Coordinates of C-alpha atoms in Angstrom, one line a residue:
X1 CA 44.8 -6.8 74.2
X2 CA 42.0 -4.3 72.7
X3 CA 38.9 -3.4 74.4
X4 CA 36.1 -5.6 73.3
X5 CA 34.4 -2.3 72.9
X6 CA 36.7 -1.6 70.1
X7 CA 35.5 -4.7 68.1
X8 CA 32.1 -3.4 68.6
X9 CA 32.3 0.1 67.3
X10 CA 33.9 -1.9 64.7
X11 CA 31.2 -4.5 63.7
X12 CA 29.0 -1.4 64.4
X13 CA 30.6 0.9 61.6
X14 CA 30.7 -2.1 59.0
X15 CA 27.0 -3.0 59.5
X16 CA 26.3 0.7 58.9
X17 CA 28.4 1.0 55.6
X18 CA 26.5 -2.1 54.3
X19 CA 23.0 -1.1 54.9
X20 CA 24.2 2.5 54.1
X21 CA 26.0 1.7 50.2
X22 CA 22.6 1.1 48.3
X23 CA 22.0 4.7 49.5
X24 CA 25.2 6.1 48.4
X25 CA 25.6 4.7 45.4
X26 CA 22.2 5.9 44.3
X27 CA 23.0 9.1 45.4
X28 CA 26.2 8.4 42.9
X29 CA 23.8 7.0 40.4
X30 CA 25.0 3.4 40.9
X31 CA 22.9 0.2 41.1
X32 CA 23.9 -2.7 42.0
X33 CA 22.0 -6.1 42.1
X34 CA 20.0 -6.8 45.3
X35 CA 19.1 -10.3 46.3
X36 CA 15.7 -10.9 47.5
X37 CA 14.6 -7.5 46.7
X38 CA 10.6 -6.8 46.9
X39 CA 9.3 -6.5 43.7
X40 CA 7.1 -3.1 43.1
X41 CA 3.5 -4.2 43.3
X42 CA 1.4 -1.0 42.0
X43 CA -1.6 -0.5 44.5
X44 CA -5.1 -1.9 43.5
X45 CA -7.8 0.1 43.9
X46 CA -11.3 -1.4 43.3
X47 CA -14.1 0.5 41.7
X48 CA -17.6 0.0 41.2
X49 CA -19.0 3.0 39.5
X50 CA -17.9 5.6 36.6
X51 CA -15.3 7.9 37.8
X52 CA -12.2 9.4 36.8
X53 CA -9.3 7.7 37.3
X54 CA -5.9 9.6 38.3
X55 CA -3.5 8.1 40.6
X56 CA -0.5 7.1 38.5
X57 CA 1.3 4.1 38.6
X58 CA -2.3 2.3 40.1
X59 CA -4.5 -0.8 38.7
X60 CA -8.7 0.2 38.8
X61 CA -10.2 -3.2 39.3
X62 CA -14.1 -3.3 38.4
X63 CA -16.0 -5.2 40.7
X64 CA -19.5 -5.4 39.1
X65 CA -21.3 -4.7 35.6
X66 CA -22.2 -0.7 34.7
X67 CA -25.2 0.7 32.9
X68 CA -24.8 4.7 32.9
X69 CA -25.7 7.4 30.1
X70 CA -22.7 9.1 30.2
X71 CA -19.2 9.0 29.5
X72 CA -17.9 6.3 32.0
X73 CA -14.3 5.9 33.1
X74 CA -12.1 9.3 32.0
X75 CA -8.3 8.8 32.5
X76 CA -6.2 11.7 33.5
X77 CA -3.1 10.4 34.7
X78 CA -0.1 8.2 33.2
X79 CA 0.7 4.3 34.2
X80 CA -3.0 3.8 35.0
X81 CA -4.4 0.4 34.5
X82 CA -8.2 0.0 34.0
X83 CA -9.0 -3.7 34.5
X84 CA -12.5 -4.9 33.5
X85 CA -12.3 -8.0 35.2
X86 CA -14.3 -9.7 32.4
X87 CA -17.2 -7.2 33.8
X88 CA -19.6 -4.9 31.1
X89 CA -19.6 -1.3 30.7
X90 CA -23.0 -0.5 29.1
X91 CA -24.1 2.7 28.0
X92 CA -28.1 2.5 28.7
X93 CA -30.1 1.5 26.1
X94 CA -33.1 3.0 27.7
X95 CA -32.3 6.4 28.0
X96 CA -29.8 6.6 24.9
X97 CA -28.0 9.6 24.5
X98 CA -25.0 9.1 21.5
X99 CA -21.5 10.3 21.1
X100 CA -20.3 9.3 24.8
X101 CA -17.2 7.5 25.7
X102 CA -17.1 4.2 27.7
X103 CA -13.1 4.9 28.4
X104 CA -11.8 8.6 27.3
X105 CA -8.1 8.9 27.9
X106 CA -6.1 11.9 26.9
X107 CA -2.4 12.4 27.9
X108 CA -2.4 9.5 30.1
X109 CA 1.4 7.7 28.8
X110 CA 1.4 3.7 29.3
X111 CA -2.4 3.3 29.6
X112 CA -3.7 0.0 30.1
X113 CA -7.3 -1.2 29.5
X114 CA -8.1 -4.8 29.7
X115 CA -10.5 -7.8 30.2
X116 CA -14.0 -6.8 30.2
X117 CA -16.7 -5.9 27.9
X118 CA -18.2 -2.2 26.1
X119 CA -21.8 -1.9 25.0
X120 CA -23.1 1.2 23.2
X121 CA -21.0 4.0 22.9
X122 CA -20.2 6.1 20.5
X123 CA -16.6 5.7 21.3
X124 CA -16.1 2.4 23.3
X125 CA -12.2 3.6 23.9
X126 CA -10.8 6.7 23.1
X127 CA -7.2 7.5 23.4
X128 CA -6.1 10.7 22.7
X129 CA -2.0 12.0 22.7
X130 CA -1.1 9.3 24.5
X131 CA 2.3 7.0 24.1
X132 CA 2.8 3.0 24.7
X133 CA -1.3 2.9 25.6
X134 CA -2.5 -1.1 25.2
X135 CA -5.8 -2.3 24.7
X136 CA -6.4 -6.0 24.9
X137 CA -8.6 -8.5 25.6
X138 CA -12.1 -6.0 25.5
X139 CA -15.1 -7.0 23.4
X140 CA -17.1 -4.1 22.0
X141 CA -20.2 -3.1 20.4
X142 CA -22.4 -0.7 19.7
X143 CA -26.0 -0.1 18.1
X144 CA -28.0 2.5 17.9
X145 CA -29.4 5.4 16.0
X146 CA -26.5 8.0 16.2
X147 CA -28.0 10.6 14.0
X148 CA -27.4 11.3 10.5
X149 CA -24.0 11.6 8.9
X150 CA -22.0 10.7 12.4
X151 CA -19.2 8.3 13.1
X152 CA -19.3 5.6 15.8
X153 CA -15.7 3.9 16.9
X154 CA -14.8 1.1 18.5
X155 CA -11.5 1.7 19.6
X156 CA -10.4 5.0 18.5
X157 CA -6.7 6.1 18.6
X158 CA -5.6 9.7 17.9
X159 CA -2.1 11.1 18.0
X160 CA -1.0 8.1 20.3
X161 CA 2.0 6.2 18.7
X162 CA 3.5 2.9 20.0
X163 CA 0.0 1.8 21.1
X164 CA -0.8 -1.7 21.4
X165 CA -4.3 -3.1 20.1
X166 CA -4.1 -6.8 20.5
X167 CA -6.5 -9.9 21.3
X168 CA -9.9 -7.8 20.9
X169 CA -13.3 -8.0 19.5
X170 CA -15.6 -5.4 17.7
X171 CA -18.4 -7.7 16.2
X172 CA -22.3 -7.1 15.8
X173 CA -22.4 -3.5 16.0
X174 CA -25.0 -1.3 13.4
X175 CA -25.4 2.2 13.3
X176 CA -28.8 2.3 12.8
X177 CA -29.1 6.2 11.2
X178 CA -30.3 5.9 7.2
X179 CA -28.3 8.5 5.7
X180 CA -24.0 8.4 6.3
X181 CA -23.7 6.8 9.5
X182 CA -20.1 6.1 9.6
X183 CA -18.9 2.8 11.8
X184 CA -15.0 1.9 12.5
X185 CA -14.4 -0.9 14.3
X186 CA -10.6 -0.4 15.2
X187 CA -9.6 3.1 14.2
X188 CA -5.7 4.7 14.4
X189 CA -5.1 8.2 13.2
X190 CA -2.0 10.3 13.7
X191 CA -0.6 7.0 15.4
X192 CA 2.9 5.8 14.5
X193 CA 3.7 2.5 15.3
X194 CA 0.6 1.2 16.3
X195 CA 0.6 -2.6 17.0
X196 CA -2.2 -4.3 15.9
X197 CA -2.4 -7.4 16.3
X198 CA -4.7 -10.7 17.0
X199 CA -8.1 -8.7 17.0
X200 CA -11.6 -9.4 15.2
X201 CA -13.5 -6.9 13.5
X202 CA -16.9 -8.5 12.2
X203 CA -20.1 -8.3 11.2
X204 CA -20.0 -4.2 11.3
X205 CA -22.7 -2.4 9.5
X206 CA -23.0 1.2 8.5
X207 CA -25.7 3.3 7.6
X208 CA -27.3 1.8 4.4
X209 CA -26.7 5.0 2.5
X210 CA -24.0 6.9 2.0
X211 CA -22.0 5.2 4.8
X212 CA -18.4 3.7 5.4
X213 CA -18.7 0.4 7.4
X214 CA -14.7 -0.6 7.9
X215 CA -13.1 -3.0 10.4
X216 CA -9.5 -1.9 11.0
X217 CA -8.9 1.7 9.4
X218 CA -5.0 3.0 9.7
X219 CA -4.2 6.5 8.8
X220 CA -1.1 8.5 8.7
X221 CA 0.6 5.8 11.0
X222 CA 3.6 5.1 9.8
X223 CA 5.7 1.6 10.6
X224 CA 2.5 -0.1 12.1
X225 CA 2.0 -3.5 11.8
X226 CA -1.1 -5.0 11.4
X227 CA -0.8 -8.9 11.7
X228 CA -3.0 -12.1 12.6
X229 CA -6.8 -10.3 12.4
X230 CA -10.1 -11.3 11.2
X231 CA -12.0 -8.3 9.2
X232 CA -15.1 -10.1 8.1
X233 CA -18.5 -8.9 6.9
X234 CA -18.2 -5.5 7.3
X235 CA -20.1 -3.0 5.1
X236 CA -17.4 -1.3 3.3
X237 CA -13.4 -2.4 3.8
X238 CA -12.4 -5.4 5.8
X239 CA -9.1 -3.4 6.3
X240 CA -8.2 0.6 5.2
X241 CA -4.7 1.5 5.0
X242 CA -4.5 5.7 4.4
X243 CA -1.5 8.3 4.1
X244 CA 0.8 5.6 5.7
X245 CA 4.1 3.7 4.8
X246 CA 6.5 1.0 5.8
X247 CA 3.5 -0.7 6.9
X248 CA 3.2 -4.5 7.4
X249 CA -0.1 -6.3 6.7
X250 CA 0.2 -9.7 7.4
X251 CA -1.1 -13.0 8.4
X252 CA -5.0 -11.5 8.0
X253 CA -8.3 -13.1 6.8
X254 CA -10.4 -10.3 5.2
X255 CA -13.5 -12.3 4.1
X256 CA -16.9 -10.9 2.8
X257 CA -16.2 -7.0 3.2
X258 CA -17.5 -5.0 0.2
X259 CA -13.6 -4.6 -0.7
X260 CA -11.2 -6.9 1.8
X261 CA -8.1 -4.7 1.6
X262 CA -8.7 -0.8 0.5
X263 CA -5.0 0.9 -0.2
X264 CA -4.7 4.7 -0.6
X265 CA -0.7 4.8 0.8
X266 CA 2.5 3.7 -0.8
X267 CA 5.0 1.9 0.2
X268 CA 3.6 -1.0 2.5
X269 CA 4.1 -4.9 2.4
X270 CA 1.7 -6.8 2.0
X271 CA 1.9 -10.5 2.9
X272 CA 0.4 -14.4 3.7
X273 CA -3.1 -12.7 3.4
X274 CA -6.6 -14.2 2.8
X275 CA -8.9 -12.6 0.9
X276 CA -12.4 -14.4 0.4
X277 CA -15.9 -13.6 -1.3
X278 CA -15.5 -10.1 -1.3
X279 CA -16.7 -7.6 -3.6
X280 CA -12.9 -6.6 -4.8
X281 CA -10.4 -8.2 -2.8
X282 CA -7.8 -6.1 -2.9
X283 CA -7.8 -2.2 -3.7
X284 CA -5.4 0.3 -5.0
X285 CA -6.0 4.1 -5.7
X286 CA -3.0 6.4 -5.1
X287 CA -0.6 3.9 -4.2
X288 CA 2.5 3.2 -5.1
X289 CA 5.2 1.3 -4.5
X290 CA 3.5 -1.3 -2.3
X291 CA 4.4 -5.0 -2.4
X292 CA 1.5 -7.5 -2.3
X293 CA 3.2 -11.6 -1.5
X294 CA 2.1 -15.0 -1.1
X295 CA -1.7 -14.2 -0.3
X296 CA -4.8 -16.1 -1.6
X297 CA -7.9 -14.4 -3.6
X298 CA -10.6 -16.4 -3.7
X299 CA -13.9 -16.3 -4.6
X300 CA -14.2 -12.1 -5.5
X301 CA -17.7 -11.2 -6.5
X302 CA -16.3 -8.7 -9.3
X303 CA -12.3 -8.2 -8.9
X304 CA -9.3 -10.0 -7.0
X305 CA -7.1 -7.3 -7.8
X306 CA -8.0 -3.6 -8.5
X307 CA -4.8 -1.0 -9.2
X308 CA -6.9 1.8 -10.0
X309 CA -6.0 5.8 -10.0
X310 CA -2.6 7.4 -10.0
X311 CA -0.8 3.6 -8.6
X312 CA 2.3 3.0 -10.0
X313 CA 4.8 0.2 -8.9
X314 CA 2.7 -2.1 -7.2
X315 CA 4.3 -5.3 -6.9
X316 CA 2.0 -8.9 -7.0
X317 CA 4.1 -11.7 -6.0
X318 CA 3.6 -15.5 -5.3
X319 CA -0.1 -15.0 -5.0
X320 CA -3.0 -16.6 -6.8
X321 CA -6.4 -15.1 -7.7
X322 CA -9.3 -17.8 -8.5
X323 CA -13.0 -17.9 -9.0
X324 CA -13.3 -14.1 -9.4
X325 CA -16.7 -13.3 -10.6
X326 CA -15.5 -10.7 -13.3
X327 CA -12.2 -9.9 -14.0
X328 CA -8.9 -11.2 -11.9
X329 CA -6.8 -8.5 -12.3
X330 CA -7.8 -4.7 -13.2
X331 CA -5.2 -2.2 -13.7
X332 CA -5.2 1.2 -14.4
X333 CA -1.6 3.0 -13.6
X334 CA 1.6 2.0 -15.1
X335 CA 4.4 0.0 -14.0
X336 CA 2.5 -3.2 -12.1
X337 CA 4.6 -6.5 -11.4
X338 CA 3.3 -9.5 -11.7
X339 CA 5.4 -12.3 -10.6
X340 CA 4.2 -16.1 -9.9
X341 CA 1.2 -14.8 -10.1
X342 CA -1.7 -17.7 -11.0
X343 CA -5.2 -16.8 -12.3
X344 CA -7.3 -19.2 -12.9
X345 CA -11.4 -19.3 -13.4
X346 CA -12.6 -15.9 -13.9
X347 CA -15.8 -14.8 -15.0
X348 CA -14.3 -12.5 -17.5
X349 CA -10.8 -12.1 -18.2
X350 CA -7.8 -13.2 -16.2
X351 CA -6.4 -9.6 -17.0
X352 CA -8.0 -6.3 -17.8
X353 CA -5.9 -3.5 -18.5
X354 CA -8.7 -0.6 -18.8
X355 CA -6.8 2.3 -20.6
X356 CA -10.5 4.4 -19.8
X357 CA -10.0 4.5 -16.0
X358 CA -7.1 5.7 -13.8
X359 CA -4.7 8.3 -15.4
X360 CA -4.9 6.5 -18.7
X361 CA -1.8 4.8 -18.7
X362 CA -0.8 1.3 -18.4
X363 CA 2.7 1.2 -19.9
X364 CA 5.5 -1.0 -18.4
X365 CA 3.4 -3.6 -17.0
X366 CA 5.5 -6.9 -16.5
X367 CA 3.7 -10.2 -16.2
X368 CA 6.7 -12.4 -14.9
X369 CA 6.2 -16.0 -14.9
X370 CA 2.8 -15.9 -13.9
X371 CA -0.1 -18.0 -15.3
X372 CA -2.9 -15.4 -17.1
X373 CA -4.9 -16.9 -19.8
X374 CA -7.4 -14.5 -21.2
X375 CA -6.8 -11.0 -21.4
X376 CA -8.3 -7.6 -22.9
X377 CA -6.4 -4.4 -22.9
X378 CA -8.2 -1.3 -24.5
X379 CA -7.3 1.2 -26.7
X380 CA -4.6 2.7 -26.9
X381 CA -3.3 -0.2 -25.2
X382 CA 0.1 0.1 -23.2
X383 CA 3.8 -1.3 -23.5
X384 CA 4.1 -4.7 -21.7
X385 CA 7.2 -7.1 -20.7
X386 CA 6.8 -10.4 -20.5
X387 CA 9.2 -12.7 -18.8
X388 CA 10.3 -16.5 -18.4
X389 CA 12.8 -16.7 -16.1
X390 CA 14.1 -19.7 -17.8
X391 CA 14.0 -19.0 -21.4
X392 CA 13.8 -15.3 -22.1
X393 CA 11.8 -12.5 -22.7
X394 CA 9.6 -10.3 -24.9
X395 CA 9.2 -6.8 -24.0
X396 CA 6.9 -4.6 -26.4
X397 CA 8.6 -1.3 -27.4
X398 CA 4.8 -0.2 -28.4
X399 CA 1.9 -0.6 -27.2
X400 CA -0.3 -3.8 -27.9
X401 CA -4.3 -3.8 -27.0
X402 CA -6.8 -5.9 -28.1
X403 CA -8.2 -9.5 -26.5
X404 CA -7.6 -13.1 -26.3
X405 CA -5.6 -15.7 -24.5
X406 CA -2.0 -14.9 -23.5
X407 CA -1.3 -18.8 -23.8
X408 CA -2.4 -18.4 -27.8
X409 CA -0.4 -14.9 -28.6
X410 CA 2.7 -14.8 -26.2
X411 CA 4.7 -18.0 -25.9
X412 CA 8.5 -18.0 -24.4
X413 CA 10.2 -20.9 -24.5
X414 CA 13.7 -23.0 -24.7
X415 CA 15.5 -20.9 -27.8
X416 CA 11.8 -19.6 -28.9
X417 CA 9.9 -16.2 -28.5
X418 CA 6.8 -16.2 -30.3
X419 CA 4.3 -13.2 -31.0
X420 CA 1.1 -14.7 -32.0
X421 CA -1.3 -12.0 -34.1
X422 CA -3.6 -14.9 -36.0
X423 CA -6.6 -13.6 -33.3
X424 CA -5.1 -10.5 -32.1
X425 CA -3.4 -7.7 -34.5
X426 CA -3.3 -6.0 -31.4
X427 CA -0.2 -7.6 -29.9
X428 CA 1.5 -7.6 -33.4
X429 CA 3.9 -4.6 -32.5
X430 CA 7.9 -4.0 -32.5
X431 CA 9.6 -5.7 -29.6
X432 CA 13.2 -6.3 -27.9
X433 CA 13.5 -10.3 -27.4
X434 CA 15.8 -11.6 -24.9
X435 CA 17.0 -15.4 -25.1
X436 CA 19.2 -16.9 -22.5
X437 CA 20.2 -20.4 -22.0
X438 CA 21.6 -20.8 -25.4
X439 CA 25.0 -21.8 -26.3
X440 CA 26.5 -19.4 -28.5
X441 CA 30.2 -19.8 -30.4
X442 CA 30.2 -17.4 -33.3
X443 CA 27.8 -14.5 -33.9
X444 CA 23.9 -15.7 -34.1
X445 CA 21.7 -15.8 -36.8
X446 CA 18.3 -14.6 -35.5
X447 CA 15.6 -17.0 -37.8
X448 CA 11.6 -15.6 -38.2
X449 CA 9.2 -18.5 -38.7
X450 CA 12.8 -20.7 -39.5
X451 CA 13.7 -18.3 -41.8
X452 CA 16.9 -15.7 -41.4
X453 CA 15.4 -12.6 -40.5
X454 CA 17.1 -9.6 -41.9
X455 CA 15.2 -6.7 -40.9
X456 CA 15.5 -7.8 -36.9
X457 CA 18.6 -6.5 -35.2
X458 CA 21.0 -7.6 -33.3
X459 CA 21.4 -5.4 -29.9
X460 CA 24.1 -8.0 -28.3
X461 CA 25.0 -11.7 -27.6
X462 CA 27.2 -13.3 -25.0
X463 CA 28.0 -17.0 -25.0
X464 CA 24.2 -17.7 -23.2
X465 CA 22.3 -15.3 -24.1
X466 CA 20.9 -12.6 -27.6
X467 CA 19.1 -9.6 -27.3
X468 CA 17.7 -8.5 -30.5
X469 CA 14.9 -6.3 -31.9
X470 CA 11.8 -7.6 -33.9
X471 CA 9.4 -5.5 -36.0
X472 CA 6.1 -7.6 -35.3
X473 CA 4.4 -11.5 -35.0
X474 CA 6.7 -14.3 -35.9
X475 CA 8.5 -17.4 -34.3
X476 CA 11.3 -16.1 -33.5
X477 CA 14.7 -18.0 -32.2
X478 CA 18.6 -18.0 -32.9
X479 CA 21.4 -19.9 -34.9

């Protein structure tokens, strides 16, 4: 029989490789799972006065309210959380001195800020070359005379990609300067997918001349989305989208802003927006290639639609435009879409295709089974293509101008292309027609007005469908 010492050198070594193997296999760069195992809890540290803040991987939780006339909280560390604890940071009103931060962060990777409440700055937050930084859940403003031709900021992001803005509020704030007093309520430059989401940006006001009053501005921040905000009644755009692409706006309500949605960048989508009672409700100037969906456009003091300058390829889909106070639709660059598209109830025309503005050219518009009664295209007019999915199509192979009602001049129906010139010689102009749903067995007659046409040619036919070319007006259908 062993020595019971044996056994327990031998229970002794086994306990000892058990409590030892977590070691070892991290050393190995194993892990395994570890039941029961503590959770990391980062250390709170409570604070009750501006300071900086730079112990990493900490939470700073504020204990009371702040007035100060300087820069508050500066951040010089990473994984640093700055909880307001639903307390005020307030820059003092009575001894104002602009331009300071009430949280400056710069380098400071997986910043949080959170909870609480920013009065007067010139920069509420500031976050500078930092990655994965969130803001949510703060309420800003700011008023005050900042001096002539300065910007104020909200929240200000600045070479910090994969933030996250979500859940706050920059509402009420005036820069109080007369002459180009520049105010950005939620502001993301050099950021690439910033997340921006669930926040209100209202009732923002600029210098009355010569300044920009805009709620959410995005610039040169590719693949952000901005989704679910409110940008209402601010001075200039609800929201300004600059130098930027593969950008989703959706699920926004940009409501009494001098222009609700202000585009200068290409290749965005646009979607389930509402745009009410602004000045123009949606903007385009050098940009291209952006597709505009399912959004509302209601109630626009002069445009719902504006594709000005050098904007080619912007897509309207499944949207409608009503009550506008001028025109509908404005374009100015070649190559729009407009599918499903309903406007109704404009002050002026339903569509105004201004040759005078924009680069002058307005050919290859398409107006896809959209509703647009009254229209006026000026001189020298531009090629258009008009579409019924179910019947056919006319597409102009010169350019038409002139005014009237689309309804009257353009009609596409079962076996039935009609160009109308009786109030328009504008639209009477050589065109390809396209009819489909037809049911062809030898080669078709094309009839004018009932009548065999011989001058219009036949391109091609297949059993459904005739593509043939047409000099001018005329009924036009096959036999």
């Amino acid at each position: 029989m062993r020595n019971p010492t044996y056994f327990i050198f031998i229970i002794l070594i086994v306990v000892f490789i058990f409590l030892s193997l977590p070691f070892i296999l991290n050393i190995l760069n194993f892990s395994i799972p570890v039941a029961h195992a503590a959770k990391f809890s980062p250390p709170i540290i409570k604070v009750s006065s501006c300071g900086t803040l730079d112990k990493p991987n900490a939470v700073y939780l504020l204990t009371n309210d702040i007035i100060t006339n300087d820069t508050c909280f500066i951040v010089k560390n990473k994984k640093i959380t700055l909880d307001l604890n639903k307390h005020s940071i307030i820059n003092n009103p009575d001894i104002f001195i602009p331009f300071q931060y009430g949280v400056f962060a710069s380098k400071t990777d997986n910043f949080i800020v959170k909870n609480g409440y920013i009065k007067n700055f010139g920069r509420g937050i500031y976050v500078e070359d930092s990655r994965y930084s969130t803001v949510s859940n703060v309420e800003i403003s700011s008023s005050g005379d900042f001096g002539d031709h300065s910007s104020i900021f909200g929240i200000y992001l600045l070479n910090s990609p994969n933030a996250k803005i979500v859940n706050n509020s920059v509402k009420d704030s005036k820069h109080l300067t007369e002459h180009g007093g520049n105010l950005y309520a939620i502001y993301a430059l050099n950021s690439p997918n910033s997340y921006i989401v669930g926040n209100s940006a209202i009732n923002n006001t600029s210098s009355p001349i010569g300044g920009l009053g805009r709620g959410i501005s995005v610039l040169s921040s590719n693949n952000s989305i901005i989704d679910n905000n409110k940008a209402i009644s601010n001075t200039h755009s609800g929201i300004f989208l600059s130098d930027s692409s593969g950008v989703f706006v959706g699920n926004n309500v940009m409501n009494e802003n001098d222009i609700g949605l202000e585009l200068i960048a290409s290749k965005n989508i646009i979607k389930n927006n509402v745009f009410n009672g602004n000045r123009i409700g949606v903007l385009f100037s050098y940009s291209s290639d952006n597709e505009l969906a399912d959004s509302f456009i209601l109630n626009s003091k002069e445009y719902g639609i504006y594709i000005f300058t050098f904007s080619e390829n912007n897509k309207i889909i499944n949207s409608i435009i009503e009550k506008s106070g001028q025109n509908g639709i404005v374009i100015s660059s070649p190559r729009s879409v407009f599918k499903n598209v309903s406007v109704k109830n404009t002050g002026y025309y339903d569509l105004n295709a201004d040759t005078q503005a924009g680069n002058n050219n307005i050919n290859q518009t398409s107006v896809v089974d959209s509703y647009f009664s009254s229209y006026s295209i000026s001189e020298p007019g531009g090629t258009f293509l008009f579409k019924n999915s179910a019947f056919g199509e006319i597409s102009f192979l010169e350019p038409i101008s002139g005014f009237g009602t689309f309804n009257d001049d353009i009609i596409i129906k079962k076996n039935n292309a009609s160009i109308n010139s009786e109030f328009n010689q504008g639209v009477n102009k050589s065109a390809q027609i396209t009819l489909t749903r037809l049911s062809i067995i030898n080669k078709p007659t094309i009839l004018r007005n009932g009548k065999r046409c011989d001058e219009c040619a036949l391109i091609s036919y297949t059993q459904n469908k005739a593509i043939f070319k047409v000099s001018g007006e005329g009924s036009y259908s096959v036999a």
